[in-house]
């Protein structure tokens, strides 16, 4: 997370914003930032719910086991996101 976000988000944001009209680039920048904040909040809430729910359901489970399940769930969401991005990614020239 420490190196991945800066290396990915800047080029991805630049590519997304530069692919639309100049007049709408401010709105696009705001939407990218809002969706990043919203996604982080929802993702953290879901993973916390999974970890705490698993820990409460199985009283003997340690927090290490619960966090392991959280990382597995996070990895599944990552793979789903990668598949969606690879299927939806458009290749081509800017108009």
PDB file as gemmi writes it, atoms N, CA and C in Angstrom:
CRYST1    1.000    1.000    1.000  90.00  90.00  90.00 P 1                      
ATOM      1  N   UNK A   1       0.820  -1.179   0.000  1.00  0.00           N  
ATOM      2  CA  UNK A   1       0.000   0.000   0.000  1.00  0.00           C  
ATOM      3  C   UNK A   1       0.867   1.246   0.000  1.00  0.00           C  
ATOM      4  N   UNK A   2       2.017   1.195   0.638  1.00  0.00           N  
ATOM      5  CA  UNK A   2       2.864   2.371   0.730  1.00  0.00           C  
ATOM      6  C   UNK A   2       3.418   2.813  -0.610  1.00  0.00           C  
ATOM      7  N   UNK A   3       3.808   1.865  -1.448  1.00  0.00           N  
ATOM      8  CA  UNK A   3       4.362   2.221  -2.750  1.00  0.00           C  
ATOM      9  C   UNK A   3       3.342   2.108  -3.871  1.00  0.00           C  
ATOM     10  N   UNK A   4       2.348   1.258  -3.716  1.00  0.00           N  
ATOM     11  CA  UNK A   4       1.399   0.996  -4.798  1.00  0.00           C  
ATOM     12  C   UNK A   4       0.493   2.156  -5.135  1.00  0.00           C  
ATOM     13  N   UNK A   5      -0.051   2.818  -4.123  1.00  0.00           N  
ATOM     14  CA  UNK A   5      -0.990   3.911  -4.367  1.00  0.00           C  
ATOM     15  C   UNK A   5      -0.340   5.053  -5.146  1.00  0.00           C  
ATOM     16  N   UNK A   6       0.827   5.576  -4.717  1.00  0.00           N  
ATOM     17  CA  UNK A   6       1.409   6.678  -5.486  1.00  0.00           C  
ATOM     18  C   UNK A   6       1.832   6.276  -6.898  1.00  0.00           C  
ATOM     19  N   UNK A   7       2.275   5.040  -7.064  1.00  0.00           N  
ATOM     20  CA  UNK A   7       2.730   4.612  -8.388  1.00  0.00           C  
ATOM     21  C   UNK A   7       1.588   4.358  -9.354  1.00  0.00           C  
ATOM     22  N   UNK A   8       0.399   4.058  -8.830  1.00  0.00           N  
ATOM     23  CA  UNK A   8      -0.720   3.716  -9.698  1.00  0.00           C  
ATOM     24  C   UNK A   8      -1.712   4.860  -9.858  1.00  0.00           C  
ATOM     25  N   UNK A   9      -2.027   5.539  -8.772  1.00  0.00           N  
ATOM     26  CA  UNK A   9      -3.114   6.519  -8.814  1.00  0.00           C  
ATOM     27  C   UNK A   9      -2.784   7.746  -9.663  1.00  0.00           C  
ATOM     28  N   UNK A  10      -1.572   8.237  -9.611  1.00  0.00           N  
ATOM     29  CA  UNK A  10      -1.229   9.417 -10.420  1.00  0.00           C  
ATOM     30  C   UNK A  10      -1.319   9.139 -11.915  1.00  0.00           C  
ATOM     31  N   UNK A  11      -0.685   8.085 -12.420  1.00  0.00           N  
ATOM     32  CA  UNK A  11      -0.826   7.812 -13.855  1.00  0.00           C  
ATOM     33  C   UNK A  11      -2.255   7.446 -14.256  1.00  0.00           C  
ATOM     34  N   UNK A  12      -2.957   6.720 -13.395  1.00  0.00           N  
ATOM     35  CA  UNK A  12      -4.338   6.349 -13.729  1.00  0.00           C  
ATOM     36  C   UNK A  12      -5.239   7.579 -13.759  1.00  0.00           C  
ATOM     37  N   UNK A  13      -5.073   8.473 -12.799  1.00  0.00           N  
ATOM     38  CA  UNK A  13      -5.856   9.706 -12.788  1.00  0.00           C  
ATOM     39  C   UNK A  13      -5.549  10.587 -13.974  1.00  0.00           C  
ATOM     40  N   UNK A  14      -4.269  10.706 -14.314  1.00  0.00           N  
ATOM     41  CA  UNK A  14      -3.870  11.504 -15.476  1.00  0.00           C  
ATOM     42  C   UNK A  14      -4.442  10.924 -16.758  1.00  0.00           C  
ATOM     43  N   UNK A  15      -4.387   9.608 -16.903  1.00  0.00           N  
ATOM     44  CA  UNK A  15      -4.925   8.969 -18.102  1.00  0.00           C  
ATOM     45  C   UNK A  15      -6.433   9.151 -18.198  1.00  0.00           C  
ATOM     46  N   UNK A  16      -7.128   9.023 -17.073  1.00  0.00           N  
ATOM     47  CA  UNK A  16      -8.582   9.164 -17.081  1.00  0.00           C  
ATOM     48  C   UNK A  16      -8.993  10.598 -17.374  1.00  0.00           C  
ATOM     49  N   UNK A  17      -8.327  11.551 -16.769  1.00  0.00           N  
ATOM     50  CA  UNK A  17      -8.704  12.951 -16.960  1.00  0.00           C  
ATOM     51  C   UNK A  17      -8.336  13.448 -18.353  1.00  0.00           C  
ATOM     52  N   UNK A  18      -7.209  13.015 -18.872  1.00  0.00           N  
ATOM     53  CA  UNK A  18      -6.790  13.485 -20.201  1.00  0.00           C  
ATOM     54  C   UNK A  18      -7.601  12.865 -21.328  1.00  0.00           C  
ATOM     55  N   UNK A  19      -8.397  11.854 -21.024  1.00  0.00           N  
ATOM     56  CA  UNK A  19      -9.167  11.194 -22.087  1.00  0.00           C  
ATOM     57  C   UNK A  19     -10.533  11.839 -22.329  1.00  0.00           C  
ATOM     58  N   UNK A  20     -10.866  12.906 -21.602  1.00  0.00           N  
ATOM     59  CA  UNK A  20     -12.162  13.557 -21.795  1.00  0.00           C  
ATOM     60  C   UNK A  20     -11.962  15.016 -22.184  1.00  0.00           C  
ATOM     61  N   UNK A  21     -13.068  15.687 -22.498  1.00  0.00           N  
ATOM     62  CA  UNK A  21     -13.033  17.090 -22.891  1.00  0.00           C  
ATOM     63  C   UNK A  21     -12.379  17.950 -21.825  1.00  0.00           C  
ATOM     64  N   UNK A  22     -11.714  19.010 -22.287  1.00  0.00           N  
ATOM     65  CA  UNK A  22     -11.061  19.935 -21.370  1.00  0.00           C  
ATOM     66  C   UNK A  22     -12.068  20.597 -20.435  1.00  0.00           C  
ATOM     67  N   UNK A  23     -13.256  20.890 -20.937  1.00  0.00           N  
ATOM     68  CA  UNK A  23     -14.281  21.578 -20.144  1.00  0.00           C  
ATOM     69  C   UNK A  23     -14.787  20.716 -18.994  1.00  0.00           C  
ATOM     70  N   UNK A  24     -14.693  19.404 -19.109  1.00  0.00           N  
ATOM     71  CA  UNK A  24     -15.211  18.501 -18.080  1.00  0.00           C  
ATOM     72  C   UNK A  24     -14.119  17.887 -17.212  1.00  0.00           C  
ATOM     73  N   UNK A  25     -12.884  18.311 -17.371  1.00  0.00           N  
ATOM     74  CA  UNK A  25     -11.784  17.706 -16.617  1.00  0.00           C  
ATOM     75  C   UNK A  25     -11.860  18.013 -15.125  1.00  0.00           C  
ATOM     76  N   UNK A  26     -12.371  19.156 -14.750  1.00  0.00           N  
ATOM     77  CA  UNK A  26     -12.529  19.477 -13.327  1.00  0.00           C  
ATOM     78  C   UNK A  26     -13.529  18.563 -12.648  1.00  0.00           C  
ATOM     79  N   UNK A  27     -14.639  18.289 -13.341  1.00  0.00           N  
ATOM     80  CA  UNK A  27     -15.655  17.378 -12.802  1.00  0.00           C  
ATOM     81  C   UNK A  27     -15.079  15.967 -12.695  1.00  0.00           C  
ATOM     82  N   UNK A  28     -14.322  15.560 -13.696  1.00  0.00           N  
ATOM     83  CA  UNK A  28     -13.717  14.223 -13.678  1.00  0.00           C  
ATOM     84  C   UNK A  28     -12.731  14.084 -12.523  1.00  0.00           C  
ATOM     85  N   UNK A  29     -11.937  15.110 -12.291  1.00  0.00           N  
ATOM     86  CA  UNK A  29     -10.988  15.077 -11.185  1.00  0.00           C  
ATOM     87  C   UNK A  29     -11.713  14.969  -9.847  1.00  0.00           C  
ATOM     88  N   UNK A  30     -12.785  15.722  -9.685  1.00  0.00           N  
ATOM     89  CA  UNK A  30     -13.572  15.641  -8.456  1.00  0.00           C  
ATOM     90  C   UNK A  30     -14.204  14.276  -8.263  1.00  0.00           C  
ATOM     91  N   UNK A  31     -14.698  13.691  -9.338  1.00  0.00           N  
ATOM     92  CA  UNK A  31     -15.309  12.358  -9.245  1.00  0.00           C  
ATOM     93  C   UNK A  31     -14.277  11.294  -8.900  1.00  0.00           C  
ATOM     94  N   UNK A  32     -13.092  11.395  -9.481  1.00  0.00           N  
ATOM     95  CA  UNK A  32     -12.048  10.426  -9.167  1.00  0.00           C  
ATOM     96  C   UNK A  32     -11.696  10.495  -7.680  1.00  0.00           C  
ATOM     97  N   UNK A  33     -11.516  11.703  -7.174  1.00  0.00           N  
ATOM     98  CA  UNK A  33     -11.175  11.852  -5.756  1.00  0.00           C  
ATOM     99  C   UNK A  33     -12.307  11.396  -4.849  1.00  0.00           C  
ATOM    100  N   UNK A  34     -13.548  11.727  -5.204  1.00  0.00           N  
ATOM    101  CA  UNK A  34     -14.692  11.316  -4.385  1.00  0.00           C  
ATOM    102  C   UNK A  34     -14.848   9.794  -4.379  1.00  0.00           C  
ATOM    103  N   UNK A  35     -14.694   9.157  -5.521  1.00  0.00           N  
ATOM    104  CA  UNK A  35     -14.836   7.705  -5.601  1.00  0.00           C  
ATOM    105  C   UNK A  35     -13.702   6.998  -4.875  1.00  0.00           C  
ATOM    106  N   UNK A  36     -12.498   7.577  -4.901  1.00  0.00           N  
ATOM    107  CA  UNK A  36     -11.380   6.986  -4.164  1.00  0.00           C  
ATOM    108  C   UNK A  36     -11.662   7.027  -2.658  1.00  0.00           C  
ATOM    109  N   UNK A  37     -12.162   8.166  -2.172  1.00  0.00           N  
ATOM    110  CA  UNK A  37     -12.490   8.286  -0.750  1.00  0.00           C  
ATOM    111  C   UNK A  37     -13.637   7.351  -0.367  1.00  0.00           C  
ATOM    112  N   UNK A  38     -14.669   7.309  -1.202  1.00  0.00           N  
ATOM    113  CA  UNK A  38     -15.824   6.454  -0.933  1.00  0.00           C  
ATOM    114  C   UNK A  38     -15.433   4.977  -0.958  1.00  0.00           C  
ATOM    115  N   UNK A  39     -14.640   4.590  -1.935  1.00  0.00           N  
ATOM    116  CA  UNK A  39     -14.193   3.200  -2.021  1.00  0.00           C  
ATOM    117  C   UNK A  39     -13.345   2.785  -0.841  1.00  0.00           C  
ATOM    118  N   UNK A  40     -12.461   3.666  -0.402  1.00  0.00           N  
ATOM    119  CA  UNK A  40     -11.647   3.360   0.766  1.00  0.00           C  
ATOM    120  C   UNK A  40     -12.485   3.214   2.023  1.00  0.00           C  
ATOM    121  N   UNK A  41     -13.466   4.089   2.178  1.00  0.00           N  
ATOM    122  CA  UNK A  41     -14.332   4.022   3.365  1.00  0.00           C  
ATOM    123  C   UNK A  41     -15.178   2.756   3.379  1.00  0.00           C  
ATOM    124  N   UNK A  42     -15.787   2.455   2.249  1.00  0.00           N  
ATOM    125  CA  UNK A  42     -16.632   1.260   2.171  1.00  0.00           C  
ATOM    126  C   UNK A  42     -15.784  -0.006   2.307  1.00  0.00           C  
ATOM    127  N   UNK A  43     -14.630  -0.029   1.665  1.00  0.00           N  
ATOM    128  CA  UNK A  43     -13.752  -1.192   1.764  1.00  0.00           C  
ATOM    129  C   UNK A  43     -13.290  -1.450   3.183  1.00  0.00           C  
ATOM    130  N   UNK A  44     -12.891  -0.399   3.869  1.00  0.00           N  
ATOM    131  CA  UNK A  44     -12.464  -0.553   5.257  1.00  0.00           C  
ATOM    132  C   UNK A  44     -13.614  -1.018   6.140  1.00  0.00           C  
ATOM    133  N   UNK A  45     -14.805  -0.475   5.922  1.00  0.00           N  
ATOM    134  CA  UNK A  45     -15.962  -0.890   6.718  1.00  0.00           C  
ATOM    135  C   UNK A  45     -16.308  -2.360   6.476  1.00  0.00           C  
ATOM    136  N   UNK A  46     -16.266  -2.801   5.224  1.00  0.00           N  
ATOM    137  CA  UNK A  46     -16.581  -4.201   4.918  1.00  0.00           C  
ATOM    138  C   UNK A  46     -15.549  -5.152   5.513  1.00  0.00           C  
ATOM    139  N   UNK A  47     -14.279  -4.824   5.367  1.00  0.00           N  
ATOM    140  CA  UNK A  47     -13.250  -5.706   5.914  1.00  0.00           C  
ATOM    141  C   UNK A  47     -13.294  -5.740   7.435  1.00  0.00           C  
ATOM    142  N   UNK A  48     -13.569  -4.610   8.054  1.00  0.00           N  
ATOM    143  CA  UNK A  48     -13.710  -4.591   9.508  1.00  0.00           C  
ATOM    144  C   UNK A  48     -14.896  -5.442   9.945  1.00  0.00           C  
ATOM    145  N   UNK A  49     -15.996  -5.360   9.206  1.00  0.00           N  
ATOM    146  CA  UNK A  49     -17.171  -6.172   9.530  1.00  0.00           C  
ATOM    147  C   UNK A  49     -16.864  -7.660   9.391  1.00  0.00           C  
ATOM    148  N   UNK A  50     -16.118  -8.034   8.364  1.00  0.00           N  
ATOM    149  CA  UNK A  50     -15.754  -9.444   8.178  1.00  0.00           C  
ATOM    150  C   UNK A  50     -14.872  -9.920   9.326  1.00  0.00           C  
ATOM    151  N   UNK A  51     -13.875  -9.124   9.681  1.00  0.00           N  
ATOM    152  CA  UNK A  51     -12.953  -9.524  10.745  1.00  0.00           C  
ATOM    153  C   UNK A  51     -13.665  -9.637  12.087  1.00  0.00           C  
ATOM    154  N   UNK A  52     -14.439  -8.629  12.449  1.00  0.00           N  
ATOM    155  CA  UNK A  52     -15.135  -8.640  13.741  1.00  0.00           C  
ATOM    156  C   UNK A  52     -16.229  -9.711  13.757  1.00  0.00           C  
ATOM    157  N   UNK A  53     -16.947  -9.870  12.657  1.00  0.00           N  
ATOM    158  CA  UNK A  53     -17.991 -10.896  12.582  1.00  0.00           C  
ATOM    159  C   UNK A  53     -17.429 -12.292  12.733  1.00  0.00           C  
ATOM    160  N   UNK A  54     -16.297 -12.553  12.085  1.00  0.00           N  
ATOM    161  CA  UNK A  54     -15.667 -13.863  12.197  1.00  0.00           C  
ATOM    162  C   UNK A  54     -15.178 -14.094  13.621  1.00  0.00           C  
ATOM    163  N   UNK A  55     -14.603 -13.077  14.226  1.00  0.00           N  
ATOM    164  CA  UNK A  55     -14.091 -13.203  15.596  1.00  0.00           C  
ATOM    165  C   UNK A  55     -15.232 -13.442  16.577  1.00  0.00           C  
ATOM    166  N   UNK A  56     -16.366 -12.799  16.378  1.00  0.00           N  
ATOM    167  CA  UNK A  56     -17.496 -12.997  17.289  1.00  0.00           C  
ATOM    168  C   UNK A  56     -18.184 -14.335  17.059  1.00  0.00           C  
ATOM    169  N   UNK A  57     -18.210 -14.771  15.810  1.00  0.00           N  
ATOM    170  CA  UNK A  57     -18.879 -16.035  15.495  1.00  0.00           C  
ATOM    171  C   UNK A  57     -18.105 -17.218  16.059  1.00  0.00           C  
ATOM    172  N   UNK A  58     -16.812 -17.188  15.952  1.00  0.00           N  
ATOM    173  CA  UNK A  58     -15.970 -18.271  16.454  1.00  0.00           C  
ATOM    174  C   UNK A  58     -15.149 -17.692  17.600  1.00  0.00           C  
ATOM    175  N   UNK A  59     -15.617 -17.911  18.806  1.00  0.00           N  
ATOM    176  CA  UNK A  59     -15.016 -17.280  19.982  1.00  0.00           C  
ATOM    177  C   UNK A  59     -13.566 -17.716  20.198  1.00  0.00           C  
ATOM    178  N   UNK A  60     -13.235 -18.932  19.777  1.00  0.00           N  
ATOM    179  CA  UNK A  60     -11.885 -19.420  19.981  1.00  0.00           C  
ATOM    180  C   UNK A  60     -10.896 -18.839  18.975  1.00  0.00           C  
ATOM    181  N   UNK A  61     -11.395 -18.270  17.917  1.00  0.00           N  
ATOM    182  CA  UNK A  61     -10.513 -17.769  16.862  1.00  0.00           C  
ATOM    183  C   UNK A  61      -9.686 -16.595  17.378  1.00  0.00           C  
ATOM    184  N   UNK A  62      -8.441 -16.600  17.015  1.00  0.00           N  
ATOM    185  CA  UNK A  62      -7.583 -15.484  17.397  1.00  0.00           C  
ATOM    186  C   UNK A  62      -7.758 -14.350  16.387  1.00  0.00           C  
ATOM    187  N   UNK A  63      -7.292 -13.177  16.759  1.00  0.00           N  
ATOM    188  CA  UNK A  63      -7.385 -12.067  15.817  1.00  0.00           C  
ATOM    189  C   UNK A  63      -6.493 -12.309  14.603  1.00  0.00           C  
ATOM    190  N   UNK A  64      -5.430 -13.078  14.767  1.00  0.00           N  
ATOM    191  CA  UNK A  64      -4.580 -13.413  13.626  1.00  0.00           C  
ATOM    192  C   UNK A  64      -5.360 -14.203  12.592  1.00  0.00           C  
ATOM    193  N   UNK A  65      -6.148 -15.162  13.049  1.00  0.00           N  
ATOM    194  CA  UNK A  65      -6.991 -15.938  12.142  1.00  0.00           C  
ATOM    195  C   UNK A  65      -8.033 -15.049  11.487  1.00  0.00           C  
ATOM    196  N   UNK A  66      -8.632 -14.156  12.256  1.00  0.00           N  
ATOM    197  CA  UNK A  66      -9.646 -13.256  11.714  1.00  0.00           C  
ATOM    198  C   UNK A  66      -9.035 -12.317  10.682  1.00  0.00           C  
ATOM    199  N   UNK A  67      -7.832 -11.797  10.967  1.00  0.00           N  
ATOM    200  CA  UNK A  67      -7.174 -10.923   9.996  1.00  0.00           C  
ATOM    201  C   UNK A  67      -6.771 -11.692   8.746  1.00  0.00           C  
ATOM    202  N   UNK A  68      -6.410 -12.954   8.894  1.00  0.00           N  
ATOM    203  CA  UNK A  68      -6.090 -13.775   7.724  1.00  0.00           C  
ATOM    204  C   UNK A  68      -7.299 -13.897   6.809  1.00  0.00           C  
ATOM    205  N   UNK A  69      -8.470 -14.102   7.404  1.00  0.00           N  
ATOM    206  CA  UNK A  69      -9.690 -14.147   6.604  1.00  0.00           C  
ATOM    207  C   UNK A  69      -9.941 -12.794   5.937  1.00  0.00           C  
ATOM    208  N   UNK A  70      -9.675 -11.712   6.647  1.00  0.00           N  
ATOM    209  CA  UNK A  70      -9.827 -10.381   6.066  1.00  0.00           C  
ATOM    210  C   UNK A  70      -8.931 -10.179   4.861  1.00  0.00           C  
ATOM    211  N   UNK A  71      -7.689 -10.656   4.957  1.00  0.00           N  
ATOM    212  CA  UNK A  71      -6.777 -10.544   3.826  1.00  0.00           C  
ATOM    213  C   UNK A  71      -7.223 -11.410   2.644  1.00  0.00           C  
ATOM    214  N   UNK A  72      -7.782 -12.565   2.919  1.00  0.00           N  
ATOM    215  CA  UNK A  72      -8.307 -13.415   1.842  1.00  0.00           C  
ATOM    216  C   UNK A  72      -9.467 -12.710   1.135  1.00  0.00           C  
ATOM    217  N   UNK A  73     -10.384 -12.134   1.916  1.00  0.00           N  
ATOM    218  CA  UNK A  73     -11.512 -11.395   1.328  1.00  0.00           C  
ATOM    219  C   UNK A  73     -11.003 -10.221   0.503  1.00  0.00           C  
ATOM    220  N   UNK A  74     -10.016  -9.514   1.030  1.00  0.00           N  
ATOM    221  CA  UNK A  74      -9.431  -8.384   0.304  1.00  0.00           C  
ATOM    222  C   UNK A  74      -8.787  -8.854  -1.008  1.00  0.00           C  
ATOM    223  N   UNK A  75      -8.123  -9.983  -0.983  1.00  0.00           N  
ATOM    224  CA  UNK A  75      -7.498 -10.529  -2.194  1.00  0.00           C  
ATOM    225  C   UNK A  75      -8.535 -10.921  -3.233  1.00  0.00           C  
ATOM    226  N   UNK A  76      -9.660 -11.469  -2.776  1.00  0.00           N  
ATOM    227  CA  UNK A  76     -10.741 -11.820  -3.704  1.00  0.00           C  
ATOM    228  C   UNK A  76     -11.283 -10.565  -4.382  1.00  0.00           C  
ATOM    229  N   UNK A  77     -11.500  -9.503  -3.594  1.00  0.00           N  
ATOM    230  CA  UNK A  77     -11.965  -8.245  -4.188  1.00  0.00           C  
ATOM    231  C   UNK A  77     -10.935  -7.676  -5.158  1.00  0.00           C  
ATOM    232  N   UNK A  78      -9.662  -7.826  -4.852  1.00  0.00           N  
ATOM    233  CA  UNK A  78      -8.609  -7.372  -5.752  1.00  0.00           C  
ATOM    234  C   UNK A  78      -8.663  -8.120  -7.074  1.00  0.00           C  
ATOM    235  N   UNK A  79      -8.818  -9.434  -7.020  1.00  0.00           N  
ATOM    236  CA  UNK A  79      -8.901 -10.227  -8.254  1.00  0.00           C  
ATOM    237  C   UNK A  79     -10.142  -9.876  -9.065  1.00  0.00           C  
ATOM    238  N   UNK A  80     -11.264  -9.641  -8.395  1.00  0.00           N  
ATOM    239  CA  UNK A  80     -12.481  -9.231  -9.098  1.00  0.00           C  
ATOM    240  C   UNK A  80     -12.260  -7.881  -9.778  1.00  0.00           C  
ATOM    241  N   UNK A  81     -11.610  -6.962  -9.077  1.00  0.00           N  
ATOM    242  CA  UNK A  81     -11.316  -5.655  -9.660  1.00  0.00           C  
ATOM    243  C   UNK A  81     -10.382  -5.741 -10.850  1.00  0.00           C  
ATOM    244  N   UNK A  82      -9.353  -6.597 -10.740  1.00  0.00           N  
ATOM    245  CA  UNK A  82      -8.439  -6.782 -11.863  1.00  0.00           C  
ATOM    246  C   UNK A  82      -9.141  -7.380 -13.072  1.00  0.00           C  
ATOM    247  N   UNK A  83     -10.001  -8.360 -12.835  1.00  0.00           N  
ATOM    248  CA  UNK A  83     -10.757  -8.946 -13.944  1.00  0.00           C  
ATOM    249  C   UNK A  83     -11.695  -7.925 -14.582  1.00  0.00           C  
ATOM    250  N   UNK A  84     -12.385  -7.154 -13.762  1.00  0.00           N  
ATOM    251  CA  UNK A  84     -13.298  -6.139 -14.294  1.00  0.00           C  
ATOM    252  C   UNK A  84     -12.533  -5.087 -15.081  1.00  0.00           C  
ATOM    253  N   UNK A  85     -11.384  -4.661 -14.558  1.00  0.00           N  
ATOM    254  CA  UNK A  85     -10.594  -3.648 -15.255  1.00  0.00           C  
ATOM    255  C   UNK A  85     -10.061  -4.182 -16.576  1.00  0.00           C  
ATOM    256  N   UNK A  86      -9.607  -5.425 -16.583  1.00  0.00           N  
ATOM    257  CA  UNK A  86      -9.070  -5.970 -17.831  1.00  0.00           C  
ATOM    258  C   UNK A  86     -10.158  -6.199 -18.866  1.00  0.00           C  
ATOM    259  N   UNK A  87     -11.373  -6.508 -18.435  1.00  0.00           N  
ATOM    260  CA  UNK A  87     -12.471  -6.706 -19.379  1.00  0.00           C  
ATOM    261  C   UNK A  87     -13.047  -5.375 -19.886  1.00  0.00           C  
ATOM    262  N   UNK A  88     -13.056  -4.370 -19.032  1.00  0.00           N  
ATOM    263  CA  UNK A  88     -13.677  -3.105 -19.391  1.00  0.00           C  
ATOM    264  C   UNK A  88     -12.718  -2.078 -19.960  1.00  0.00           C  
ATOM    265  N   UNK A  89     -11.427  -2.358 -19.898  1.00  0.00           N  
ATOM    266  CA  UNK A  89     -10.429  -1.408 -20.362  1.00  0.00           C  
ATOM    267  C   UNK A  89     -10.530  -1.256 -21.871  1.00  0.00           C  
ATOM    268  N   UNK A  90     -10.667  -0.022 -22.289  1.00  0.00           N  
ATOM    269  CA  UNK A  90     -10.756   0.252 -23.725  1.00  0.00           C  
ATOM    270  C   UNK A  90      -9.369   0.583 -24.243  1.00  0.00           C  
ATOM    271  N   UNK A  91      -9.069   0.035 -25.389  1.00  0.00           N  
ATOM    272  CA  UNK A  91      -7.807   0.404 -26.049  1.00  0.00           C  
ATOM    273  C   UNK A  91      -8.155   1.212 -27.274  1.00  0.00           C  
ATOM    274  N   UNK A  92      -7.353   2.183 -27.550  1.00  0.00           N  
ATOM    275  CA  UNK A  92      -7.625   3.015 -28.716  1.00  0.00           C  
ATOM    276  C   UNK A  92      -7.066   4.401 -28.549  1.00  0.00           C  
ATOM    277  N   UNK A  93      -7.281   5.188 -29.571  1.00  0.00           N  
ATOM    278  CA  UNK A  93      -6.776   6.553 -29.593  1.00  0.00           C  
ATOM    279  C   UNK A  93      -7.788   7.512 -29.034  1.00  0.00           C  
ATOM    280  N   UNK A  94      -7.277   8.606 -28.493  1.00  0.00           N  
ATOM    281  CA  UNK A  94      -8.135   9.700 -28.010  1.00  0.00           C  
ATOM    282  C   UNK A  94      -8.736  10.402 -29.224  1.00  0.00           C  
ATOM    283  N   UNK A  95      -9.999  10.779 -29.113  1.00  0.00           N  
ATOM    284  CA  UNK A  95     -10.657  11.464 -30.232  1.00  0.00           C  
ATOM    285  C   UNK A  95     -10.159  12.880 -30.374  1.00  0.00           C  
TER     286      UNK A  95                                                      
END                                                                             
